[in-house]
Tab-separated table of C-alpha atoms in Angstrom:
chain	number	residue	atom	x	y	z
B	1380	MET	CA	0.000	0.000	0.000
B	1381	ARG	CA	2.959	2.344	-0.314
B	1382	ARG	CA	1.649	4.203	-3.349
B	1383	PRO	CA	-1.825	4.880	-1.879
B	1384	ALA	CA	-0.244	5.838	1.433
B	1385	CYS	CA	2.044	8.335	-0.278
B	1386	ALA	CA	-0.865	9.743	-2.239
B	1387	ALA	CA	-2.889	10.184	0.924
B	1388	ALA	CA	0.000	11.897	2.675
B	1389	LEU	CA	0.471	14.279	-0.230
B	1390	LEU	CA	-3.233	15.049	-0.322
B	1391	ALA	CA	-3.285	15.751	3.386
B	1392	ALA	CA	-0.318	18.108	3.014
B	1393	LEU	CA	-2.272	20.193	0.539
B	1394	THR	CA	-5.242	20.838	2.776
B	1395	ALA	CA	-4.092	24.025	4.465
B	1396	GLY	CA	-3.147	27.071	2.452
B	1397	PRO	CA	-2.842	30.739	3.336
B	1398	ALA	CA	-5.932	32.839	2.713
B	1399	ARG	CA	-4.912	35.891	0.779
B	1400	ALA	CA	-5.992	38.777	-1.400
B	1401	HIS	CA	-4.891	39.529	-4.973
B	1402	ALA	CA	-2.369	41.726	-6.767
B	1403	PRO	CA	-4.423	44.916	-7.291
B	1404	ASP	CA	-5.149	45.095	-3.551
B	1405	ALA	CA	-1.517	44.588	-2.604
B	1406	TYR	CA	0.442	46.620	-5.170
B	1407	GLY	CA	-1.934	48.623	-7.326
B	1408	PHE	CA	-3.228	47.997	-10.832
B	1409	GLY	CA	-1.369	49.398	-13.805
B	1410	ALA	CA	1.696	51.632	-13.724
B	1411	ARG	CA	-0.257	54.877	-13.306
B	1412	GLY	CA	-2.311	53.551	-10.406
B	1413	ALA	CA	0.725	52.078	-8.662
B	1414	ALA	CA	2.707	55.313	-9.076
B	1415	MET	CA	-0.113	57.327	-7.477
B	1416	GLY	CA	-0.562	55.010	-4.507
B	1417	GLY	CA	-3.804	53.582	-5.858
B	1418	ALA	CA	-5.627	56.874	-5.193
B	1419	LEU	CA	-7.765	56.671	-8.341
B	1420	ALA	CA	-11.344	56.209	-7.118
B	1421	ALA	CA	-12.197	59.568	-8.723
B	1422	ASP	CA	-9.552	59.620	-11.456
B	1423	ALA	CA	-9.380	56.381	-13.480
B	1424	THR	CA	-10.776	56.353	-17.011
B	1425	ASP	CA	-8.617	53.694	-18.665
B	1426	PHE	CA	-8.696	49.894	-18.220
B	1427	SER	CA	-7.735	50.201	-14.535
B	1428	ALA	CA	-11.143	51.773	-13.826
B	1429	SER	CA	-12.576	48.245	-13.868
B	1430	TYR	CA	-10.801	47.858	-10.516
B	1431	TYR	CA	-10.501	51.385	-9.078
B	1432	ASN	CA	-13.993	52.634	-10.024
B	1433	PRO	CA	-16.096	51.187	-12.864
B	1434	ALA	CA	-17.952	54.491	-13.222
B	1435	GLY	CA	-14.769	56.114	-14.547
B	1436	LEU	CA	-15.046	54.121	-17.758
B	1437	ALA	CA	-17.743	56.577	-18.855
B	1438	GLY	CA	-15.036	59.250	-18.952
B	1439	ALA	CA	-13.198	57.498	-21.787
B	1440	THR	CA	-13.472	59.306	-25.126
B	1441	GLY	CA	-11.975	56.610	-27.340
B	1442	LEU	CA	-11.143	52.952	-27.583
B	1443	GLY	CA	-8.159	52.083	-25.401
B	1444	LEU	CA	-5.975	48.984	-25.173
B	1445	SER	CA	-3.406	48.450	-22.401
B	1446	LEU	CA	-0.759	45.890	-21.537
B	1447	GLY	CA	1.692	45.958	-18.639
B	1448	TYR	CA	4.035	43.972	-16.448
B	1449	SER	CA	5.040	44.290	-12.793
B	1450	TYR	CA	7.567	42.588	-10.535
B	1451	ALA	CA	7.487	42.753	-6.731
B	1452	SER	CA	10.429	41.648	-4.602
B	1453	ASN	CA	9.346	40.810	-1.052
B	1454	GLY	CA	12.099	41.094	1.552
B	1455	LEU	CA	10.095	40.118	4.640
B	1456	ARG	CA	12.076	38.854	7.615
B	1457	THR	CA	11.584	37.038	10.911
B	1458	ASN	CA	14.350	37.341	13.518
B	1459	GLY	CA	16.561	38.850	10.828
B	1460	ARG	CA	16.127	35.905	8.446
B	1461	ASP	CA	14.273	35.900	5.170
B	1462	SER	CA	10.762	34.473	5.667
B	1463	GLY	CA	10.606	32.924	2.214
B	1464	VAL	CA	7.763	35.085	0.884
B	1465	ARG	CA	8.094	34.612	-2.848
B	1466	ASP	CA	8.710	37.388	-5.336
B	1467	VAL	CA	5.561	37.961	-7.366
B	1468	HIS	CA	5.164	39.051	-10.957
B	1469	GLY	CA	2.726	38.970	-13.821
B	1470	LEU	CA	0.934	40.639	-16.703
B	1471	SER	CA	-1.855	43.188	-16.389
B	1472	GLY	CA	-3.993	44.680	-19.097
B	1473	GLY	CA	-7.404	45.319	-20.503
B	1474	LEU	CA	-9.522	47.531	-22.692
B	1475	VAL	CA	-12.151	50.239	-22.577
B	1476	ALA	CA	-14.683	50.752	-25.371
B	1477	PRO	CA	-16.952	53.821	-25.151
B	1478	GLY	CA	-20.063	54.563	-27.185
B	1479	GLU	CA	-23.680	55.656	-26.862
B	1480	VAL	CA	-26.938	53.836	-26.128
B	1481	LEU	CA	-30.116	55.827	-26.902
B	1482	GLY	CA	-28.077	59.008	-26.715
B	1483	VAL	CA	-26.597	58.165	-23.303
B	1484	PRO	CA	-22.786	57.867	-23.078
B	1485	PHE	CA	-21.870	54.270	-22.367
B	1486	ALA	CA	-18.615	52.326	-21.929
B	1487	PHE	CA	-17.543	48.723	-21.526
B	1488	GLY	CA	-14.313	47.625	-19.861
B	1489	LEU	CA	-12.242	44.504	-19.262
B	1490	ALA	CA	-9.282	44.156	-16.917
B	1491	THR	CA	-7.100	41.250	-15.826
B	1492	PHE	CA	-4.022	40.348	-13.849
B	1493	LEU	CA	-2.315	37.115	-14.908
B	1494	PRO	CA	0.506	35.708	-12.730
B	1495	ASP	CA	3.249	34.356	-14.976
B	1496	ASP	CA	4.364	31.601	-12.582
B	1497	GLY	CA	1.074	29.721	-12.215
B	1498	LEU	CA	-2.601	30.462	-11.781
B	1499	SER	CA	-2.870	29.112	-8.243
B	1500	ARG	CA	-0.654	27.920	-5.433
B	1501	ILE	CA	-1.289	26.076	-2.163
B	1502	LYS	CA	1.111	26.005	0.753
B	1503	ALA	CA	0.665	23.697	3.752
B	1504	ILE	CA	1.267	25.656	6.975
B	1505	ARG	CA	0.052	24.912	10.501
B	1506	GLN	CA	-1.633	27.786	12.320
B	1507	GLU	CA	1.188	27.723	14.897
B	1508	THR	CA	3.870	28.287	12.221
B	1509	PRO	CA	4.922	31.953	11.798
B	1510	ARG	CA	4.020	33.332	8.365
B	1511	TRP	CA	3.201	36.685	6.750
B	1512	GLU	CA	-0.513	36.049	6.404
B	1513	LEU	CA	-1.500	38.975	4.170
B	1514	TYR	CA	1.385	38.731	1.697
B	1515	ASP	CA	2.528	35.112	1.440
B	1516	ASP	CA	1.683	33.977	-2.126
B	1517	ARG	CA	-1.108	36.545	-2.392
B	1518	LEU	CA	-0.420	37.308	-6.072
B	1519	SER	CA	-1.027	33.744	-7.205
B	1520	ILE	CA	-4.690	34.412	-7.993
B	1521	LEU	CA	-5.932	35.184	-11.494
B	1522	PHE	CA	-8.013	38.384	-11.443
B	1523	LEU	CA	-10.557	39.183	-14.163
B	1524	ALA	CA	-13.199	41.927	-14.164
B	1525	ALA	CA	-15.850	42.974	-16.672
B	1526	SER	CA	-17.571	46.329	-16.176
B	1527	ILE	CA	-20.018	48.774	-17.753
B	1528	ALA	CA	-20.619	52.464	-17.097
B	1529	VAL	CA	-23.109	55.152	-18.154
B	1530	ARG	CA	-23.357	58.936	-17.851
B	1531	PRO	CA	-27.085	59.628	-17.344
B	1532	LEU	CA	-26.411	63.272	-16.412
B	1533	PRO	CA	-23.583	65.565	-17.526
B	1534	PHE	CA	-22.133	65.579	-14.001
B	1535	LEU	CA	-22.875	61.975	-12.970
B	1536	GLU	CA	-21.263	58.668	-13.997
B	1537	LEU	CA	-22.412	55.283	-12.722
B	1538	GLY	CA	-20.710	51.937	-13.194
B	1539	GLY	CA	-20.727	48.356	-12.076
B	1540	GLY	CA	-19.056	45.107	-12.835
B	1541	VAL	CA	-18.317	41.579	-11.820
B	1542	ALA	CA	-14.903	40.271	-10.840
B	1543	PHE	CA	-14.063	36.597	-11.259
B	1544	LEU	CA	-11.813	34.260	-9.286
B	1545	ALA	CA	-11.423	30.468	-9.566
B	1546	SER	CA	-12.246	27.977	-6.802
B	1547	THR	CA	-11.092	24.343	-6.673
B	1548	ARG	CA	-12.903	21.140	-5.803
B	1549	GLY	CA	-11.098	17.817	-6.031
B	1550	ARG	CA	-11.639	14.119	-5.395
B	1551	PHE	CA	-8.981	11.396	-5.265
B	1552	SER	CA	-9.704	7.673	-5.164
B	1553	VAL	CA	-7.517	4.547	-5.114
B	1554	THR	CA	-8.995	1.028	-5.252
B	1555	GLY	CA	-7.624	-2.431	-5.872
B	1556	ARG	CA	-5.256	-4.974	-4.401
B	1557	ALA	CA	-1.821	-4.189	-2.929
B	1558	ASP	CA	0.927	-6.763	-2.357
B	1559	ALA	CA	2.980	-5.588	0.634
B	1560	LEU	CA	5.975	-7.812	-0.202
B	1561	SER	CA	5.889	-7.192	-3.977
B	1562	PRO	CA	4.536	-3.655	-4.394
B	1563	TYR	CA	5.243	-3.599	-8.136
B	1564	ASP	CA	2.875	-6.515	-8.570
B	1565	SER	CA	0.017	-4.571	-6.977
B	1566	ALA	CA	-3.090	-4.025	-9.090
B	1567	LEU	CA	-4.357	-0.550	-8.211
B	1568	ARG	CA	-6.708	1.808	-9.975
B	1569	HIS	CA	-6.375	5.581	-9.486
B	1570	GLU	CA	-9.127	8.100	-10.154
B	1571	VAL	CA	-8.720	11.881	-9.910
B	1572	ASP	CA	-11.521	14.380	-10.457
B	1573	ALA	CA	-10.744	18.115	-10.201
B	1574	ASP	CA	-13.064	21.000	-10.976
B	1575	LEU	CA	-12.470	24.755	-11.243
B	1576	THR	CA	-15.579	26.771	-10.451
B	1577	SER	CA	-16.069	30.496	-10.886
B	1578	ILE	CA	-16.402	32.739	-7.833
B	1579	ARG	CA	-17.955	36.121	-8.598
B	1580	TYR	CA	-18.237	39.294	-6.548
B	1581	PRO	CA	-19.626	42.752	-7.409
B	1582	GLN	CA	-17.850	46.050	-7.920
B	1583	LEU	CA	-19.988	49.204	-7.997
B	1584	GLY	CA	-19.048	52.848	-8.315
B	1585	ALA	CA	-20.183	56.403	-8.906
B	1586	ARG	CA	-18.280	59.510	-9.992
B	1587	VAL	CA	-19.594	63.058	-9.678
B	1588	ARG	CA	-18.106	66.156	-11.275
B	1589	ALA	CA	-17.563	68.857	-8.648
B	1590	TRP	CA	-17.984	71.856	-10.946
B	1591	ASP	CA	-14.548	72.806	-12.357
B	1592	LEU	CA	-12.694	71.576	-9.249
B	1593	GLY	CA	-12.519	67.921	-10.287
B	1594	PHE	CA	-14.366	64.738	-9.330
B	1595	VAL	CA	-15.596	62.857	-6.289
B	1596	GLY	CA	-15.874	59.051	-6.409
B	1597	VAL	CA	-17.429	56.298	-4.301
B	1598	VAL	CA	-16.673	52.589	-4.805
B	1599	TYR	CA	-17.914	49.340	-3.285
B	1600	ARG	CA	-16.050	46.044	-3.705
B	1601	GLY	CA	-17.809	42.912	-2.494
B	1602	GLU	CA	-16.448	40.117	-0.337
B	1603	ALA	CA	-15.181	36.946	-1.986
B	1604	LYS	CA	-14.123	33.562	-0.633
B	1605	LEU	CA	-12.359	30.798	-2.517
B	1606	PRO	CA	-13.263	27.494	-0.876
B	1607	LEU	CA	-10.922	24.551	-1.385
B	1608	SER	CA	-12.543	21.118	-1.063
B	1609	ILE	CA	-10.563	17.883	-1.258
B	1610	ASP	CA	-11.940	14.369	-0.724
B	1611	ALA	CA	-9.868	11.187	-0.728
B	1612	ARG	CA	-10.922	7.554	-0.540
B	1613	LEU	CA	-8.539	4.570	-0.479
B	1614	GLN	CA	-10.233	1.186	-0.517
B	1615	GLY	CA	-8.759	-2.211	-1.246
B	1616	VAL	CA	-7.067	-5.328	0.046
B	1617	VAL	CA	-3.552	-5.572	1.454
B	1618	ASP	CA	-1.894	-8.933	0.883
B	1619	PHE	CA	0.920	-9.631	3.369
B	1620	ALA	CA	2.453	-13.091	2.868
B	1621	GLY	CA	-0.936	-14.602	2.043
B	1622	ILE	CA	-2.810	-12.770	4.790
B	1623	GLU	CA	-5.424	-10.516	3.244
B	1624	VAL	CA	-6.652	-7.429	5.119
B	1625	PRO	CA	-9.511	-5.348	3.650
B	1626	LEU	CA	-8.809	-1.671	4.314
B	1627	LEU	CA	-10.702	1.625	3.917
B	1628	TYR	CA	-9.292	5.137	4.459
B	1629	GLU	CA	-11.357	8.324	3.970
B	1630	LEU	CA	-10.245	11.944	4.167
B	1631	GLU	CA	-12.287	15.125	3.834
B	1632	SER	CA	-10.803	18.623	3.951
B	1633	ARG	CA	-12.535	21.994	3.741
B	1634	THR	CA	-10.723	25.304	3.871
B	1635	VAL	CA	-10.746	28.866	2.551
B	1636	ASP	CA	-7.888	29.122	0.058
B	1637	ALA	CA	-8.354	32.861	-0.461
B	1638	PHE	CA	-10.407	35.613	1.146
B	1639	LEU	CA	-11.045	39.114	-0.190
B	1640	PRO	CA	-12.683	41.443	2.352
B	1641	GLN	CA	-15.378	43.849	1.247
B	1642	GLN	CA	-14.239	47.453	0.802
B	1643	VAL	CA	-15.760	50.908	0.552
B	1644	VAL	CA	-13.690	53.697	-1.015
B	1645	VAL	CA	-14.372	57.447	-0.971
B	1646	GLY	CA	-12.070	59.541	-3.132
B	1647	ALA	CA	-11.589	63.022	-4.536
B	1648	SER	CA	-9.527	64.299	-7.454
B	1649	PHE	CA	-8.602	67.976	-7.581
B	1650	GLN	CA	-8.183	69.036	-11.238
B	1651	ARG	CA	-8.697	72.815	-11.114
B	1652	ILE	CA	-5.179	73.525	-12.419
B	1653	ARG	CA	-4.608	72.223	-15.920
B	1654	GLY	CA	-2.118	69.378	-15.989
B	1655	LEU	CA	-2.188	68.915	-12.191
B	1656	ARG	CA	-4.126	66.240	-10.357
B	1657	VAL	CA	-4.130	65.798	-6.600
B	1658	ASN	CA	-6.015	62.707	-5.462
B	1659	LEU	CA	-7.009	61.518	-2.006
B	1660	ASP	CA	-8.732	58.193	-1.265
B	1661	VAL	CA	-9.811	56.629	2.022
B	1662	THR	CA	-10.668	52.906	1.988
B	1663	TRP	CA	-12.561	50.991	4.661
B	1664	VAL	CA	-11.496	47.327	4.630
B	1665	ASN	CA	-13.657	44.763	6.440
B	1666	TRP	CA	-10.808	42.660	7.848
B	1667	SER	CA	-12.925	41.637	10.870
B	1668	ALA	CA	-14.772	39.210	8.559
B	1669	TYR	CA	-11.514	37.465	7.603
B	1670	GLU	CA	-11.761	33.685	7.841
B	1671	SER	CA	-9.056	31.349	9.040
B	1672	PRO	CA	-7.191	29.456	6.302
B	1673	VAL	CA	-6.669	26.450	8.585
B	1674	ALA	CA	-8.208	23.296	7.106
B	1675	ARG	CA	-11.109	21.554	8.775
B	1676	ALA	CA	-10.337	17.904	8.106
B	1677	ARG	CA	-11.901	14.559	8.963
B	1678	ALA	CA	-10.077	11.236	8.582
B	1679	HIS	CA	-11.335	7.690	9.176
B	1680	LEU	CA	-9.553	4.312	8.920
B	1681	GLU	CA	-11.188	0.863	8.873
B	1682	ALA	CA	-9.582	-2.585	8.567
B	1683	SER	CA	-11.036	-6.102	8.783
B	1684	PRO	CA	-8.176	-8.546	9.504
B	1685	PRO	CA	-8.736	-12.307	9.906
B	1686	PRO	CA	-9.591	-13.375	13.483
B	1687	GLU	CA	-6.158	-14.962	13.954
B	1688	VAL	CA	-4.372	-11.656	13.152
B	1689	PRO	CA	-4.404	-9.201	16.076
B	1690	LEU	CA	-4.596	-5.627	14.812
B	1691	ASP	CA	-5.188	-2.611	17.003
B	1692	LEU	CA	-6.209	0.413	14.882
B	1693	PRO	CA	-5.563	3.923	16.186
B	1694	ASP	CA	-8.493	6.178	16.911
B	1695	ASP	CA	-9.523	8.678	14.259
B	1696	PRO	CA	-7.499	11.885	14.637
B	1697	ARG	CA	-9.268	14.688	16.393
B	1698	PRO	CA	-10.326	17.605	14.160
B	1699	THR	CA	-8.052	20.641	14.182
B	1700	SER	CA	-9.109	23.198	16.768
B	1701	VAL	CA	-9.183	26.439	14.781
B	1702	VAL	CA	-8.471	29.491	16.920
B	1703	PRO	CA	-10.612	32.548	15.971
B	1704	LEU	CA	-8.555	35.240	14.252
B	1705	ARG	CA	-10.308	38.420	15.445
B	1706	PHE	CA	-8.742	40.677	12.837
B	1707	GLU	CA	-9.730	44.366	12.964
B	1708	ASP	CA	-11.259	46.615	10.314
B	1709	ARG	CA	-9.011	49.394	9.082
B	1710	LEU	CA	-9.059	52.690	7.195
B	1711	VAL	CA	-6.394	53.075	4.501
B	1712	PRO	CA	-5.553	56.627	3.353
B	1713	ARG	CA	-3.991	57.067	-0.091
B	1714	LEU	CA	-2.492	60.183	-1.644
B	1715	GLY	CA	-1.536	60.583	-5.305
B	1716	VAL	CA	-0.168	63.527	-7.283
B	1717	GLU	CA	0.326	63.862	-11.031
B	1718	TYR	CA	1.659	66.772	-13.065
B	1719	ALA	CA	1.819	66.622	-16.865
B	1720	ILE	CA	4.592	68.676	-18.472
B	1721	ALA	CA	4.031	69.903	-22.040
B	1722	ALA	CA	7.358	68.785	-23.475
B	1723	ALA	CA	7.107	69.533	-27.194
B	1724	GLY	CA	4.823	70.308	-30.098
B	1725	SER	CA	1.907	72.665	-30.597
B	1726	PRO	CA	-1.513	71.903	-29.091
B	1727	ARG	CA	-3.589	69.497	-31.148
B	1728	GLU	CA	-6.892	67.689	-30.828
B	1729	ALA	CA	-6.490	64.043	-29.906
B	1730	ALA	CA	-9.033	61.370	-29.101
B	1731	GLY	CA	-8.210	59.557	-25.909
B	1732	GLN	CA	-9.239	58.619	-22.439
B	1733	GLY	CA	-9.014	61.845	-20.480
B	1734	GLY	CA	-5.559	60.947	-19.240
B	1735	PRO	CA	-2.688	63.260	-18.279
B	1736	GLY	CA	-3.302	66.832	-19.274
B	1737	GLY	CA	-7.092	66.506	-19.390
B	1738	GLY	CA	-9.312	66.520	-22.468
B	1739	GLY	CA	-9.289	68.874	-25.437
B	1740	ALA	CA	-6.174	70.115	-27.197
B	1741	ARG	CA	-2.877	68.570	-26.099
B	1742	HIS	CA	0.751	69.058	-26.954
B	1743	ALA	CA	2.388	66.508	-29.215
B	1744	ILE	CA	4.552	65.187	-26.391
B	1745	GLU	CA	3.644	65.295	-22.694
B	1746	ILE	CA	5.578	63.920	-19.732
B	1747	PRO	CA	3.470	63.112	-16.663
B	1748	LEU	CA	5.325	62.914	-13.329
B	1749	ARG	CA	3.671	61.050	-10.450
B	1750	ALA	CA	4.085	60.327	-6.750
B	1751	GLY	CA	2.019	58.601	-4.091
B	1752	TYR	CA	1.884	57.537	-0.465
B	1753	VAL	CA	-0.157	54.847	1.331
B	1754	TYR	CA	-0.409	54.017	5.014
B	1755	GLU	CA	-1.888	50.614	5.888
B	1756	ARG	CA	-2.327	49.902	9.582
B	1757	SER	CA	-2.052	46.212	10.378
B	1758	PRO	CA	-5.417	44.506	11.055
B	1759	VAL	CA	-3.726	41.584	12.858
B	1760	PRO	CA	-3.991	41.673	16.681
B	1761	PRO	CA	-0.981	40.862	18.925
B	1762	GLN	CA	-0.119	37.150	18.541
B	1763	ARG	CA	0.400	36.282	22.206
B	1764	GLY	CA	-1.199	32.818	22.044
B	1765	VAL	CA	-0.546	29.771	19.856
B	1766	MET	CA	-1.199	31.552	16.540
B	1767	ASN	CA	1.553	33.286	14.578
B	1768	TYR	CA	-0.043	35.386	11.844
B	1769	ILE	CA	2.699	37.946	11.207
B	1770	ASP	CA	1.949	41.434	9.981
B	1771	ALA	CA	3.131	45.014	10.489
B	1772	ASP	CA	2.030	48.508	9.558
B	1773	ARG	CA	2.961	49.280	5.966
B	1774	HIS	CA	4.223	52.612	4.605
B	1775	THR	CA	4.419	52.757	0.803
B	1776	LEU	CA	6.117	55.490	-1.215
B	1777	SER	CA	5.738	55.441	-4.989
B	1778	LEU	CA	7.110	57.355	-7.952
B	1779	GLY	CA	6.385	57.194	-11.638
B	1780	ALA	CA	6.679	58.916	-14.967
B	1781	GLY	CA	5.511	58.511	-18.509
B	1782	VAL	CA	5.632	59.710	-22.067
B	1783	VAL	CA	2.433	60.570	-23.937
B	1784	LEU	CA	2.560	60.904	-27.736
B	1785	ASN	CA	-0.617	62.609	-28.962
B	1786	ARG	CA	-1.681	61.772	-32.533
B	1787	PRO	CA	1.733	60.299	-33.399
B	1788	LEU	CA	0.410	58.674	-36.592
B	1789	PRO	CA	-2.600	59.166	-38.880
B	1790	GLU	CA	-3.615	55.606	-37.987
B	1791	LEU	CA	-3.518	56.520	-34.274
B	1792	PRO	CA	-5.699	59.642	-33.852
B	1793	GLY	CA	-5.588	59.272	-30.082
B	1794	SER	CA	-2.411	58.786	-28.091
B	1795	LEU	CA	0.317	56.325	-27.250
B	1796	ARG	CA	1.251	56.302	-23.572
B	1797	ILE	CA	4.157	54.556	-21.868
B	1798	ASP	CA	4.110	54.632	-18.055
B	1799	VAL	CA	6.599	53.280	-15.518
B	1800	HIS	CA	6.394	53.063	-11.743
B	1801	GLY	CA	8.433	52.155	-8.688
B	1802	GLN	CA	7.197	51.418	-5.171
B	1803	LEU	CA	9.016	50.988	-1.881
B	1804	SER	CA	7.075	49.593	1.069
B	1805	VAL	CA	8.594	49.673	4.546
B	1806	LEU	CA	7.170	47.489	7.309
B	1807	PRO	CA	8.677	48.672	10.628
B	1808	GLU	CA	9.792	46.058	13.126
B	1809	VAL	CA	7.188	44.462	15.388
B	1810	VAL	CA	8.054	42.378	18.437
B	1811	VAL	CA	5.830	39.414	19.290
B	1812	GLU	CA	5.948	38.379	22.948
B	1813	LYS	CA	4.177	35.176	23.987
B	1814	ASP	CA	2.111	34.874	27.165
B	1815	ASN	CA	3.337	31.299	27.649
B	1816	PRO	CA	7.116	31.176	28.278
B	1817	ALA	CA	7.065	27.535	27.134
B	1818	ASP	CA	5.547	28.365	23.719
B	1819	PHE	CA	7.299	26.151	21.154
B	1820	VAL	CA	7.875	29.132	18.810
B	1821	GLY	CA	8.667	31.703	21.464
B	1822	ASP	CA	9.142	35.445	21.092
B	1823	TYR	CA	10.284	36.811	17.741
B	1824	ARG	CA	10.802	39.993	15.713
B	1825	ALA	CA	9.479	40.715	12.228
B	1826	ASP	CA	10.075	43.483	9.700
B	1827	GLY	CA	10.698	43.933	6.007
B	1828	THR	CA	10.709	45.890	2.774
B	1829	MET	CA	8.902	45.357	-0.526
B	1830	VAL	CA	9.994	46.757	-3.905
B	1831	ASN	CA	7.620	46.829	-6.861
B	1832	LEU	CA	8.568	47.894	-10.405
B	1833	GLY	CA	6.518	47.859	-13.571
B	1834	ALA	CA	5.422	49.447	-16.830
B	1835	THR	CA	2.230	49.794	-18.859
B	1836	VAL	CA	1.705	50.683	-22.527
B	1837	THR	CA	-1.660	52.152	-23.572
B	1838	ALA	CA	-2.887	52.949	-27.076
B	1839	ALA	CA	-5.990	55.178	-27.331
B	1840	PHE	CA	-7.833	55.471	-30.626
């Protein structure tokens, strides 16, 4: 029974993974958004509006296509040693297509983030093992959003969309006859059934023009859970030197492989001065609803040996006692600034998406400069008991720049935009002191830095 036993052990090892969020939440979406600290609830009209505020799609004045790439290096440490949080990287992109329906401005948008090292990842970690809960492998989730927006009034834009994630259900079965002395002569049949199901959650937004001062935006992002269900059944006969023992082993595991808390964002974008945008967002994140990623498993073993063979089976293992997390809600302030420099060329009319420099006539070449700051207070309470969910307050500084070519070719009446960004996140040291001096992990220190670089190319027609 060595092969079924190994399969069961492997399956059991995959039943506890870290719940996590996705890339846009952690590092921003698109180079412009990342460079401005994600403060775009009132100022996103390109593909990134499908995440920041779907209503902003109605501000697009032409078809836009975007493609980008980002790479985040996570230097998170425990007691001065690297914690093994993987670097994360992937492609982002999407489109926005504006038009009219019965005379009402209308727009459709798609946006996605695609990790380039796999669409999903599971890591087996006990709840007592120290790990960076909110960052460990959090970018390994494929993000896809489809949105629509309308402008029913000249000063009002409304939008909504659905974001998609993938959940996994799996079943593993081994049946047959196993020869303990000659395992290669065993006659076993394996059956694996895996299913990816779609998990959907809503994203709603509104954007209001505040006279000639700029815009005010409100966004709601719904909660999403990715359940992971694994069932295993091993049934057969073990032949040991002519003694046959019927055996049955069953395993059920249920866990939350990923959790996205619901969020409410209120933002403002000051645009009174041409070429200058000053954005401020405040996000409420419902971390108190966060669910433990620890697996809830049930295992059962049965054997029917001949009467002359004494066999004392162990009791079924007790279910894991999951300790409540009691995370806290938090408010996340974000500040973003952008100033577009008219670098060269006379003003010209160019179709586009209301990007740097605003609408109307634009210079042939513009250079937008950007900066941002985010403060994220940790929602994780002090870990004085058996749990070791590591986290720290996070300060993020970001910079970015771009080049905008307006009407560079007759075939491109809009603009070609190349944006780059850089982010540095600093997580100051936290000291975890245990109430129990005999705790098997003991006291420890945690701190770290995170560096995120990327670029996005956008063509507006």
